[in-house]
XYZ file of C-alpha atoms in Angstrom:
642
model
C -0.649 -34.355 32.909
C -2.605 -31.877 35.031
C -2.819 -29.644 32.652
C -4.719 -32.095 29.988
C -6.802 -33.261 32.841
C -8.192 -29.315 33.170
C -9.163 -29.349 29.550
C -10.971 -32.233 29.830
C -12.856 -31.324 32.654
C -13.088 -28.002 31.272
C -15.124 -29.199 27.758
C -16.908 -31.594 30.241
C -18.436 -29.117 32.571
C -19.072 -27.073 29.276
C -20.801 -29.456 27.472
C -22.890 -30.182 30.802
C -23.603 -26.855 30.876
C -25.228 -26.165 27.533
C -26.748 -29.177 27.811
C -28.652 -27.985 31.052
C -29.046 -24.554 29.695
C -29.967 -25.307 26.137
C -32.742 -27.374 24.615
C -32.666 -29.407 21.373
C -35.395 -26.587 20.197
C -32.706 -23.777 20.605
C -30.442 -24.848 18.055
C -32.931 -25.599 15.505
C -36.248 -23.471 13.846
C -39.924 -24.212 13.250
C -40.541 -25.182 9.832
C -42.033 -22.491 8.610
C -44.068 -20.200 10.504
C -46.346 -17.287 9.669
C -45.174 -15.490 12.798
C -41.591 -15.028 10.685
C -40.597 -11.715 9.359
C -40.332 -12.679 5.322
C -37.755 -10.694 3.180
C -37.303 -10.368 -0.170
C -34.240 -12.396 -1.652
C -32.620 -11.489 -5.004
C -30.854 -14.446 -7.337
C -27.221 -14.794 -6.411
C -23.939 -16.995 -7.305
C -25.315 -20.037 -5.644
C -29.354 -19.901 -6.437
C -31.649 -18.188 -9.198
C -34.731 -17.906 -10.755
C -35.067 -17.949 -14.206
C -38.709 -16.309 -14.409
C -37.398 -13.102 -12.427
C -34.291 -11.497 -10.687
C -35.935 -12.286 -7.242
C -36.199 -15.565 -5.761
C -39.742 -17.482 -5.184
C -40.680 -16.987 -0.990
C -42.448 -20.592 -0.435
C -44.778 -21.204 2.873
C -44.291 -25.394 2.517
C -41.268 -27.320 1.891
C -42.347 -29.785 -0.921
C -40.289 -32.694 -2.352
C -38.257 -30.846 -4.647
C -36.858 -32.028 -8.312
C -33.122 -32.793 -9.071
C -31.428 -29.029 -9.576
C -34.188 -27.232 -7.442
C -32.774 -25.792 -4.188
C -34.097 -24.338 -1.062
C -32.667 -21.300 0.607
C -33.043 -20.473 4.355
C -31.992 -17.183 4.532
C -31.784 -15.419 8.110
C -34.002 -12.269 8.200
C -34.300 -10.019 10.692
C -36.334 -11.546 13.434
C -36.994 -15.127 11.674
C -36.600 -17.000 8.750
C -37.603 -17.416 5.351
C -37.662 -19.745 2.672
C -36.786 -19.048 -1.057
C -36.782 -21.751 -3.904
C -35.031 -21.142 -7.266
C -32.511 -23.419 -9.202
C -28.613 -24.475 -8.463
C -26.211 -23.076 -10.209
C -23.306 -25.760 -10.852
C -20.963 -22.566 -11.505
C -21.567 -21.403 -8.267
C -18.463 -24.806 -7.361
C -16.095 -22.324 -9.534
C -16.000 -19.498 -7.677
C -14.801 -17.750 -4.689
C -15.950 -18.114 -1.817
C -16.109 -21.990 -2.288
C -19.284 -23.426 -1.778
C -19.089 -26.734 -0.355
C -21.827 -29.732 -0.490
C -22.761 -31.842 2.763
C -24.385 -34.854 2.177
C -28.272 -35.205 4.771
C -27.441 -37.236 7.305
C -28.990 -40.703 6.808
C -31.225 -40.109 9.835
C -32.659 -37.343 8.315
C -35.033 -36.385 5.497
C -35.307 -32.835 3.755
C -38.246 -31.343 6.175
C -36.040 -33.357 9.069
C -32.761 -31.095 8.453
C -34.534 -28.012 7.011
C -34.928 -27.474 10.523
C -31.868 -27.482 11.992
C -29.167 -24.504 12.603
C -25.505 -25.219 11.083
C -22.654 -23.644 12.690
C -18.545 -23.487 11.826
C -18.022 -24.980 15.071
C -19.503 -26.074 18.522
C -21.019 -22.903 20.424
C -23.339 -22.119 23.732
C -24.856 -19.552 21.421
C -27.609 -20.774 19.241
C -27.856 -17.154 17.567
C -24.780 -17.669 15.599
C -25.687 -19.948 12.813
C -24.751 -19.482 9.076
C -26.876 -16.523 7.553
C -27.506 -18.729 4.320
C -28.208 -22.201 4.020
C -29.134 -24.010 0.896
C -31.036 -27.670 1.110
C -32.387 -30.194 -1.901
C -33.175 -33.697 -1.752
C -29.866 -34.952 -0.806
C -27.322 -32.286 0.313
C -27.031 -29.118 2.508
C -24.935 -26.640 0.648
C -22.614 -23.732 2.381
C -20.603 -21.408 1.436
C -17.029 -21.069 3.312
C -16.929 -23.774 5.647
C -15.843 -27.537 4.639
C -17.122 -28.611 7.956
C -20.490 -27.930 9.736
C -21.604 -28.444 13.197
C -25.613 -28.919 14.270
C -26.665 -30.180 17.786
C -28.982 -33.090 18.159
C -30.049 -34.926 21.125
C -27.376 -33.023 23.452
C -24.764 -33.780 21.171
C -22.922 -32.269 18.761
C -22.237 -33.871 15.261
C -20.407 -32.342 12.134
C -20.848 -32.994 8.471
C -17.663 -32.544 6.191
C -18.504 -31.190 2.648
C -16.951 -31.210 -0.677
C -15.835 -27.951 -2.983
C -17.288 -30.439 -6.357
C -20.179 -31.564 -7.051
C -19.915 -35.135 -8.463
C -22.534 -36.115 -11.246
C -23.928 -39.761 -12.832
C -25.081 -39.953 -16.461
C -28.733 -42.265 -17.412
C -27.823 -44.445 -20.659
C -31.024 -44.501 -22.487
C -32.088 -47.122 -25.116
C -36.134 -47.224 -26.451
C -37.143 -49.858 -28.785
C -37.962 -48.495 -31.681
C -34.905 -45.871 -31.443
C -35.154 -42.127 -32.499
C -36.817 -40.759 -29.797
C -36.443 -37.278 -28.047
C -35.292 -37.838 -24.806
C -36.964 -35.063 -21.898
C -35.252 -35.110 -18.378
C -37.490 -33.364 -15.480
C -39.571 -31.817 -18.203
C -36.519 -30.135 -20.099
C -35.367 -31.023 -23.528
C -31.872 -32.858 -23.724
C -31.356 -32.437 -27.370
C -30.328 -36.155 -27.446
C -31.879 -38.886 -29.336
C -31.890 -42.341 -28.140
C -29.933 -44.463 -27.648
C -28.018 -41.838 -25.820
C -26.145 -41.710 -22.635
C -26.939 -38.172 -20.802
C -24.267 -36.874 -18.773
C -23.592 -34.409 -15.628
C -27.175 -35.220 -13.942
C -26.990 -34.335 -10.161
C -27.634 -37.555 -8.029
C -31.479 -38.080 -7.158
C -34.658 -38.940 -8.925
C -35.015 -37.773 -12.633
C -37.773 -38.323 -14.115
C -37.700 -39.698 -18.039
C -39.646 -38.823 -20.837
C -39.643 -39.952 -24.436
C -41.279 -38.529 -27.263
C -41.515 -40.208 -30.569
C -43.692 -39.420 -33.775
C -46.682 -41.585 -34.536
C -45.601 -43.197 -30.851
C -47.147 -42.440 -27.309
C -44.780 -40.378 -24.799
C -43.416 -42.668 -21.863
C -42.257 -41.455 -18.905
C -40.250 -43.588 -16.286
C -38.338 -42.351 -13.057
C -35.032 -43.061 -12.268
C -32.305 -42.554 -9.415
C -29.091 -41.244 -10.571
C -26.000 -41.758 -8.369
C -22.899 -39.921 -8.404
C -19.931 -41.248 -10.261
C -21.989 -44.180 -11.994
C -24.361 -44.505 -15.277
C -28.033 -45.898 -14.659
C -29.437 -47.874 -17.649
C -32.981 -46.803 -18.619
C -34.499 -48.862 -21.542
C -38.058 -48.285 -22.970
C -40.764 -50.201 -25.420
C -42.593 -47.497 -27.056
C -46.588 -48.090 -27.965
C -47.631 -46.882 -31.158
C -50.249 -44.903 -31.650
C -52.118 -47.880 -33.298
C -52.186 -49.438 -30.036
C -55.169 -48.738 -27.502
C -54.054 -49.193 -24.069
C -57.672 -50.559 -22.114
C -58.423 -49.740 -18.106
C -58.807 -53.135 -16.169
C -62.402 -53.307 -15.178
C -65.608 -51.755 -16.460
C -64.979 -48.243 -15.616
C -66.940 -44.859 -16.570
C -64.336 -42.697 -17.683
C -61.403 -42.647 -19.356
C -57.507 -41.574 -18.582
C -55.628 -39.119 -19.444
C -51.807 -38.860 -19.276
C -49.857 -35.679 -19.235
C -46.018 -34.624 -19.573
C -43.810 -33.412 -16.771
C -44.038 -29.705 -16.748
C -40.335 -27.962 -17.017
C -41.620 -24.837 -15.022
C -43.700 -24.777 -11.928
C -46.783 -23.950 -14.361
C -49.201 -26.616 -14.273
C -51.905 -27.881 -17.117
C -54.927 -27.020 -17.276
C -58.279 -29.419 -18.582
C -61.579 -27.140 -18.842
C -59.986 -24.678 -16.842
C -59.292 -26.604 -13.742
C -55.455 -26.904 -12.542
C -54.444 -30.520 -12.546
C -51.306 -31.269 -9.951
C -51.163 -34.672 -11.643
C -50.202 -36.475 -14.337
C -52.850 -38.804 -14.762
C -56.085 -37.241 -14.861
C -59.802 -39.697 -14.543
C -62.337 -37.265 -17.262
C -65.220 -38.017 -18.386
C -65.485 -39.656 -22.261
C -65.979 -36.877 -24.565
C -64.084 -33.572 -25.795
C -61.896 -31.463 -23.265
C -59.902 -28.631 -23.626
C -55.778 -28.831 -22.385
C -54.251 -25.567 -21.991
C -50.608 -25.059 -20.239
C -48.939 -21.708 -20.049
C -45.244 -21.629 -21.351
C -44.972 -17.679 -20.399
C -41.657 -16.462 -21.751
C -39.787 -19.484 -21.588
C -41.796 -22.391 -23.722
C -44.251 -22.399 -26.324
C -47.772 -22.443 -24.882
C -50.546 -25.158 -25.153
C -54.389 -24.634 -25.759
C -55.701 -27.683 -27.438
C -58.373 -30.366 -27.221
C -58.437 -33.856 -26.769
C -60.998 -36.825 -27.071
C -61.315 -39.258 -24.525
C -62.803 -42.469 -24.763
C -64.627 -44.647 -21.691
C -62.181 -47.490 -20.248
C -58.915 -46.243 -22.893
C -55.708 -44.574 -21.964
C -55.377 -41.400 -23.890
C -51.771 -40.145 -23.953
C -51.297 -36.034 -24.630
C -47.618 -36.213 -26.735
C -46.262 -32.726 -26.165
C -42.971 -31.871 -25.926
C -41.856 -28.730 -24.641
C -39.880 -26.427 -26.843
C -37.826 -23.598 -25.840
C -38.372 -19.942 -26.529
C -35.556 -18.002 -28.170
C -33.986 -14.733 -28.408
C -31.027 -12.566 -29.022
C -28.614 -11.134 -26.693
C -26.147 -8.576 -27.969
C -22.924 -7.447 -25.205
C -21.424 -4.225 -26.495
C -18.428 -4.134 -24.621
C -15.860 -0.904 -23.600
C -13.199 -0.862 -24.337
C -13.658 -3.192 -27.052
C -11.050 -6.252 -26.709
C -12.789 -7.041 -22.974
C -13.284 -10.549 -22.367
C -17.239 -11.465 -22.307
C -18.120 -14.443 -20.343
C -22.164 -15.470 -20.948
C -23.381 -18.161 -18.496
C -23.942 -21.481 -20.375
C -21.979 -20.103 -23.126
C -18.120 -19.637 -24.174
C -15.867 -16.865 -23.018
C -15.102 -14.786 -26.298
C -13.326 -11.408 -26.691
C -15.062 -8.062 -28.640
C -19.140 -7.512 -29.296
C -21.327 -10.445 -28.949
C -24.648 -11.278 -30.639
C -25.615 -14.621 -29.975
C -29.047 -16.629 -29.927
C -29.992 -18.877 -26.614
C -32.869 -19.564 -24.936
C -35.036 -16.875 -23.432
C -34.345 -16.600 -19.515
C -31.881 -14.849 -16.983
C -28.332 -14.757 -18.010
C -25.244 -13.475 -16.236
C -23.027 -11.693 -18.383
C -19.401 -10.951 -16.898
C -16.867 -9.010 -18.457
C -12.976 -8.993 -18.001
C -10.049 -6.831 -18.617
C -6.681 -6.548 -16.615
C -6.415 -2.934 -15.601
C -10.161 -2.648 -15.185
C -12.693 -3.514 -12.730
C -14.844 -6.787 -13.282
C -18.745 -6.570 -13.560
C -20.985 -8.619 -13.915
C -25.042 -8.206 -15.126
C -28.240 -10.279 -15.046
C -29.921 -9.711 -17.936
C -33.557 -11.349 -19.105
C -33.372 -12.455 -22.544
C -37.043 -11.924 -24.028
C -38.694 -14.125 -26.823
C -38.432 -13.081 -30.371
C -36.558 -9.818 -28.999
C -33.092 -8.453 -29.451
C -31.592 -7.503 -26.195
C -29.016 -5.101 -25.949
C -26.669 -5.309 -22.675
C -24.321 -2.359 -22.668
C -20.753 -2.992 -20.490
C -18.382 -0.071 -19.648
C -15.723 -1.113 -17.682
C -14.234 1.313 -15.175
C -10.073 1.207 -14.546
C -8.876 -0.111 -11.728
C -8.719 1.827 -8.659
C -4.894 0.423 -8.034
C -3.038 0.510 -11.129
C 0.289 0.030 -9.660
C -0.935 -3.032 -8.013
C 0.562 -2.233 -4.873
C -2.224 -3.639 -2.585
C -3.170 0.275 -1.810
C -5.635 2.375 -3.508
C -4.541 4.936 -5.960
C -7.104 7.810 -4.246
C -4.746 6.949 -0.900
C -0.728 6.153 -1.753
C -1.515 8.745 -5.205
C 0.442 6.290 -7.443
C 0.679 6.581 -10.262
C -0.628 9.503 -10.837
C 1.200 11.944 -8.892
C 4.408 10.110 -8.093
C 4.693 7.671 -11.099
C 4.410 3.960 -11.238
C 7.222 3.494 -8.376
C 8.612 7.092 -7.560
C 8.028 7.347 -4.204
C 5.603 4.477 -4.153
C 6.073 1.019 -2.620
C 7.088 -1.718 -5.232
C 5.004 -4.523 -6.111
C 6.666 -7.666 -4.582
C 7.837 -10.180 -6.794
C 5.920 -13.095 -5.140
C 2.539 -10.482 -5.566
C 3.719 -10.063 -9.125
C 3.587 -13.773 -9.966
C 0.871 -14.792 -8.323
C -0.956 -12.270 -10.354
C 0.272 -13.110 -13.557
C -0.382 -17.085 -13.038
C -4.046 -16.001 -12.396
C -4.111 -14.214 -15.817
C -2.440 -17.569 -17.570
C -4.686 -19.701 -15.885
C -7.965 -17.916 -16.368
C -6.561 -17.738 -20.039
C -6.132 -21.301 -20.479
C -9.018 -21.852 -19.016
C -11.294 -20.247 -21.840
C -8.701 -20.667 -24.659
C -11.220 -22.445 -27.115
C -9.988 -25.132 -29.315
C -9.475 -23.493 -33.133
C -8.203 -24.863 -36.024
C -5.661 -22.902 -38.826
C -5.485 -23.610 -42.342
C -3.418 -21.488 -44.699
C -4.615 -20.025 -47.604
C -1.478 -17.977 -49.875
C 1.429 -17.135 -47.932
C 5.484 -15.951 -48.925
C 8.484 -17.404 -47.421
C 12.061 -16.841 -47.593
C 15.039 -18.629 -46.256
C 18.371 -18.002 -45.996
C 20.989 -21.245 -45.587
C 23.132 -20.995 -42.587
C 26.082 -22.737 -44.122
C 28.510 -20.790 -46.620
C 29.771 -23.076 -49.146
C 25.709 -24.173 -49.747
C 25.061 -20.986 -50.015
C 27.487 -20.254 -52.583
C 26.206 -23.539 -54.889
C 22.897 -22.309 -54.567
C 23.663 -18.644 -55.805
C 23.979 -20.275 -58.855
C 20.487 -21.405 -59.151
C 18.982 -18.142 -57.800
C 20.798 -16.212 -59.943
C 18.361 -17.695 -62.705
C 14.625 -18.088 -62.971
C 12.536 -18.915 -59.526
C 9.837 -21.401 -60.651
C 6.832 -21.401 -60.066
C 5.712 -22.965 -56.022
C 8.414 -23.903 -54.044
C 9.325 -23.840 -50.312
C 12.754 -21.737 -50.797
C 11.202 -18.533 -52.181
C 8.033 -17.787 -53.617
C 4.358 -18.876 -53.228
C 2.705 -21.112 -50.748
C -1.027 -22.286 -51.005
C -2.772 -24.622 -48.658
C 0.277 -26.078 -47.329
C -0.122 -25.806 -43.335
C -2.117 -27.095 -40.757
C -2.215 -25.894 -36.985
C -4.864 -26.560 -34.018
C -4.387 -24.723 -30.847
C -6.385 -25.455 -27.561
C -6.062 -24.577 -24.002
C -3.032 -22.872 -24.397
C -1.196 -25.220 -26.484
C -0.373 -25.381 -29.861
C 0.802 -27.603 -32.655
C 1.603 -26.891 -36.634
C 2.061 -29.612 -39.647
C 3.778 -27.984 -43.024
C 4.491 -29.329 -45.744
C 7.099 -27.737 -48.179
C 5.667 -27.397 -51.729
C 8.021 -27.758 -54.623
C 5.944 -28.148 -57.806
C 8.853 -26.597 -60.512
C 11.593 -26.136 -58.267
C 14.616 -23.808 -58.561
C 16.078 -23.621 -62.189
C 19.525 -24.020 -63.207
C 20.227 -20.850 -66.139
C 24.380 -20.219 -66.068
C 26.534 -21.011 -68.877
C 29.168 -22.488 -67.192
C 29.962 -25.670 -65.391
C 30.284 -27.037 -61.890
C 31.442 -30.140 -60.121
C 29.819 -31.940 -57.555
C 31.831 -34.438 -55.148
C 29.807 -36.501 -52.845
C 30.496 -38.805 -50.398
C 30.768 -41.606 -51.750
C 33.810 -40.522 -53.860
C 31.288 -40.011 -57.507
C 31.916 -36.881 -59.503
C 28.672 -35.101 -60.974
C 29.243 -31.899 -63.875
C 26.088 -29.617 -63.696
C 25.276 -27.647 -67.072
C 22.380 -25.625 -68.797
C 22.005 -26.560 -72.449
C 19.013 -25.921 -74.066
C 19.412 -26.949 -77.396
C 20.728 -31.023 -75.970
C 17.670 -30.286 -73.178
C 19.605 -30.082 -70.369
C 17.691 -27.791 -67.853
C 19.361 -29.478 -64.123
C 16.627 -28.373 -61.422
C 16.838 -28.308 -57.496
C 13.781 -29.076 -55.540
C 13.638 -28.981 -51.842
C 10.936 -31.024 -50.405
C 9.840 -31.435 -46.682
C 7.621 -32.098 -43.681
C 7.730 -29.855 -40.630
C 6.085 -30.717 -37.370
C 5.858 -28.247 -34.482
C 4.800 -28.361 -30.743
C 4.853 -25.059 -28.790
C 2.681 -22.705 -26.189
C 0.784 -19.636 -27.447
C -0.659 -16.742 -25.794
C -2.552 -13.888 -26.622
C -1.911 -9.975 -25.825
C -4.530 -7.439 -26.869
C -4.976 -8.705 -30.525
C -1.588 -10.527 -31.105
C -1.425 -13.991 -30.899
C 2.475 -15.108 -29.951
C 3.310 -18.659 -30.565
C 6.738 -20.279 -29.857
C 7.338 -23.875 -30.825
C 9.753 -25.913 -31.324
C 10.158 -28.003 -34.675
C 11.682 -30.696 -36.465
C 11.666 -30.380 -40.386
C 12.406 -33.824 -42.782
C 14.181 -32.268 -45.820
C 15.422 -33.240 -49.033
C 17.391 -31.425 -51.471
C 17.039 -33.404 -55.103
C 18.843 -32.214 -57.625
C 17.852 -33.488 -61.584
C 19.808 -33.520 -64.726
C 23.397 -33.967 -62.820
C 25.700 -35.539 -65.346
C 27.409 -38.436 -63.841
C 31.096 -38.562 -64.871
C 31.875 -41.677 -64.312
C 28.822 -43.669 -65.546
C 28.256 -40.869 -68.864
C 24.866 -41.109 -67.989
C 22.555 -37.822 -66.771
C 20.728 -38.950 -62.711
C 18.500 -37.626 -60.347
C 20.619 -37.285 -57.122
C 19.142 -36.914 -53.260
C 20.868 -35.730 -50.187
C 19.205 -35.823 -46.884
C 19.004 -32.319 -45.224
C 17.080 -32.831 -42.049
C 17.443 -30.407 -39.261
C 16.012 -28.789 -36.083
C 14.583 -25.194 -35.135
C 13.024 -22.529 -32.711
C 9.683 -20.953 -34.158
C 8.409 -17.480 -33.191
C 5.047 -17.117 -34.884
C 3.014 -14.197 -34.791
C -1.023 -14.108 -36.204
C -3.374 -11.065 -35.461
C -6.914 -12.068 -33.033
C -9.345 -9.981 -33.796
C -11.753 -11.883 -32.200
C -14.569 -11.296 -34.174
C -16.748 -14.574 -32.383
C -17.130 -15.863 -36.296
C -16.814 -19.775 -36.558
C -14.454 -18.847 -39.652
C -12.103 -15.788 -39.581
C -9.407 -14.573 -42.055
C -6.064 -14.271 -40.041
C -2.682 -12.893 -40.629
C 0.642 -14.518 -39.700
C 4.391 -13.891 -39.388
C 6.742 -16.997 -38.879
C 10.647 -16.834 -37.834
C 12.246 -20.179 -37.750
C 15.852 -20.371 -36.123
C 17.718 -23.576 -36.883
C 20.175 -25.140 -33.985
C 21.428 -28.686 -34.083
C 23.829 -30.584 -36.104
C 23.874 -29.174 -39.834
C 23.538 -32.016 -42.891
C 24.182 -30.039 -46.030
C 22.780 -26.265 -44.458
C 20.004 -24.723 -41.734
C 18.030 -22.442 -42.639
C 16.735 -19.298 -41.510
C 13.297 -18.936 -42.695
C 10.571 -15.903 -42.725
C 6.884 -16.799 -43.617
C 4.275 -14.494 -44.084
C 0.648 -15.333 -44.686
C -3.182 -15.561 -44.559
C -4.737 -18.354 -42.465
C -8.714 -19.560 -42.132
C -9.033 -19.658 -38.733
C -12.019 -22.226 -37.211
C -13.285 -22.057 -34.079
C -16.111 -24.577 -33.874
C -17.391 -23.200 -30.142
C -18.097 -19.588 -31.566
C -21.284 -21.864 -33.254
C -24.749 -19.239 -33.662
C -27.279 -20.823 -32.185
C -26.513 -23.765 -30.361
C -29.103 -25.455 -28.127
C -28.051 -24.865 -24.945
């Protein structure tokens, strides 16, 4: 009991203590002051510019749109402050970055101002490094829990590692119209509901031929869909200024850069602009990024003049020549693929990460120019520890002077693991959803069951027609789609002629049901008995992918007939068609070359070996396939708007 008393007393006379020591204005910073040192602050995991590799140093902390961030970065005797643009990725990664929503005291200039800390301390100096604000949230990188003092107090903030999003359902009457979100083209054409939008104030615009552009704001909340619905004015319709004014107004977009228009050469921070009635002269400056504006435009005394622009997106081409070759590429905003990359996106600043166990990671920021092929080169170094022994190879000399475990510590089983269920999960992860069809292909099989396999010799022994799922020919006959690791297959067995009967003697047949069947080839009476083997295979499995080998195994179920025609029927003198069921279950190893050649379409080779088990009908089968498959993999699209 006395000893809890002495901590209480203890934090008491502490907290007393800072109190009387410290002011409210040690734990917190000007705004921004001139007197600061400023340093320069390159783009990083969390934050980036897409104009340059180095972040824009602001003197004012504006309102700022939904995406835009603000970083406080700790220089050496100050602060400074940086603006650039979230990167949602940045929630994937290690160290986490977690989001803390503003206090509801507070506004953004309000909180800007105040030093965050991992936990309560008497020394002010010790505050996070880097701290990232917008409109709504403090993020941090680390720490799921923040402390700032306030009125000689000390509150916390608990964060999230996610970043939840809402979606804006938009509907315009009449439909068709391009939908723009804070001045950047969604692709999406209304009605449309746009998804992943952080929470905060977007602001709408829609652009529609022959129609003037409206623009309407709206606040997005996470985890919920806001309905925005617009009446669109057609450009037959004059929109009048209440009153008898002098001039007439103009209306202008949202810009999607922090370039602003310019009318008669004067920068206008607005977007509605009073001119006098006549001609003037728009101009807006898309740089590298968007396709620039220099235009005129007529405005009228007492009319509304709407400019309809929308902004459209620069392009270019990035090429990633990987070594070795088979490294995993990783372009933000774009698929993970395997092998050399040429793809066309939007011009900007892309990080380009590369992959390959046994090698060191990199990663590059590379500026992808308008109209310009850019060439990023990637040579990826081996890793310093190939033993993976947790000690570097240059220090413990394994494996290159004692071998992989001569003499060196062994890598623990639990290390082992853990490493491996990294590599499956990253794997899974970026395993793209592809669909196979087969083209020609050869299969064999084998019956499990000696006394079928005897009655059949006597149909092999003659001619093998034609297409048939026992041996021969296959064309077009499978089906497979694989995706995040798993994988499933659809067959069907093809039996267009069947397997001939050609001996000269005869055999009984006893089924079941007690008849009696003779089987003959005579080809003068046109007797020609045939066996076809029909049948439907379905197969669920897991694949993975080593270097260039794709390994499959699955597990299948295959409905089977066997049908024999032109049995003679003892008992009833009369020639029938007979059917015995022949279902049956089986292991599948399948094996297909990946050459990852980041084609949509891609010719693939396979090798199947099917291994029966279960209860046996008539026979099993062992069966060997060998083929060519299409392969589709719709994400490996050229081209798509981004």
């Amino acid at each position: 009991m006395r000893s809890l008393q002495f901590v209480f007393l203890f934090n008491l006379c502490l907290a007393l203590s800072a109190g009387a020591a410290y002011r409210d204005g040690d734990f917190t910073i000007p705004q921004v002051s001139q007197g600061f040192t400023h340093c320069i602050q390159p783009s990083n995991d969390v934050i980036r510019n897409e104009v340059s590799d180095t972040l824009l140093r602001i003197d004012t902390i504006n309102v700022i749109r939904p995406g835009q961030l603000i970083m406080r970065k700790k220089c050496v005797n100050g602060y400074s402050f940086f603006t650039g643009k979230l990167d949602t990725a940045a929630f994937f990664k290690r160290p986490l970055l977690y989001a803390f929503s503003i206090p509801g005291w507070a506004r953004l200039s309000d909180i800007i101002q105040y030093r965050f800390y991992r936990e309560p301390t008497d020394k002010p100096g010790r505050d996070e490094d880097a701290v990232y604000f917008d409109n709504e949230r403090i993020y941090v990188k680390n720490y799921s829990v923040i402390h700032y003092y306030r009125n000689g107090i000390w509150f916390h903030l608990d964060g999230m590692d996610s970043l939840l999003t809402g979606s804006i359902s938009v509907i315009s009457e009449p439909p068709g119209a391009a939908v723009t979100i804070d001045g950047e083209n969604t692709s999406e054409i209304t009605p449309c509901t746009v998804n992943r939008l952080l929470p905060g104030i977007h602001k709408i615009e829609l652009f529609l031929d022959n129609y003037h552009f409206y623009s309407k704001s709206v606040k997005v909340s996470a985890d919920s869909t806001v309905k925005a619905s617009f009446q669109l004015l057609s450009d037959m319709d004059t929109v009048y200024i209440t009153g008898n004014v002098p001039y007439g107004l103009l209306l202008l977009p949202q810009s999607p850069t922090d370039s602003m228009f310019m009318v008669d050469s004067q920068i206008v921070r607005s977007s509605r602009v009073q001119l006098q009635p006549g001609m003037h002269r728009v101009t807006w400056n898309g740089a590298q990024f968007y396709e620039s504006v220099d235009t005129t435009v007529t405005i009228v005394e007492g009319v509304v003049s709407y400019f309809d622009f929308l902004f459209r997106r620069r392009y270019g081409m990035l090429r990633v020549h990987p070594v070795p070759a088979d490294v995993q590429i990783c372009i933000q905003n774009d698929p993970c693929r395997f092998g050399e990359q040429i793809v066309e996106i939007p011009t900007g600043i892309y990080r380009v990460t590369a992959h390959r166990y046994g090698y060191k990671s990199i990663m590059k920021e590379i500026l992808v120019q308008p109209d310009t092929i850019i060439t990023c080169e990637i040579n990826l170094l081996r890793s310093p520890d190939k033993d993976a022994d947790g000690f570097v190879d240059s220090v413990d000399q394994c494996p290159d002077v004692y071998g992989m475990y001569d003499g060196c510590p062994r890598q623990r089983v639990k290390d082992a693991v853990a490493i491996k269920r990294s590599e499956v999960k990253e794997y899974v992860n970026n395993d793209p959803f592809s669909i196979d069809f087969s083209t020609v292909g050869f299969i064999l099989r084998l019956p499990t069951r000696k006394t079928y396999a005897n009655f059949l010799s006597a149909f092999s022994s003659g001619k093998i027609g034609g297409i048939n799922n026992y041996r021969g020919l296959s064309f077009f006959n499978s089906l497979q789609m694989s995706y995040r690791g798993f994988f499933t297959a659809l067959e069907l067995g093809q039996w267009a002629s069947g397997i001939h009967y050609q001996r000269n003697d005869t055999m009984k047949i006893f089924t079941e049901k007690g008849h009696q069947y003779s089987i003959y080839f005579d080809s003068l009476a046109n007797v020609e008995p045939v066996m076809l083997i029909p049948s439907t295979t379905v197969a669920l499995g897991l694949h993975y992918t080593f270097s260039w080998v794709n390994v499959v195994y699955s597990l299948g179920y295959q409905w089977e007939d066997i049908i024999i025609t032109g049995l003679y029927n003892t008992g009833e003198a009369s020639f029938e068609k007979v059917t015995f069921d022949n279902d049956w279950w089986f292991h599948q190893l399948h094996f297909e070359t990946n050459f990852r050649t980041g084609e949509v379409i891609a010719p693939v080779a396979y090798f199947k070996f099917k291994f029966p088990f279960g209860r046996t009908l008539r026979t099993r089968w062992h069966v060997m396939q060998a083929g060519l498959f299409l392969k589709i993999i719709p994400s490996n699209r050229r081209g798509d708007p981004k």
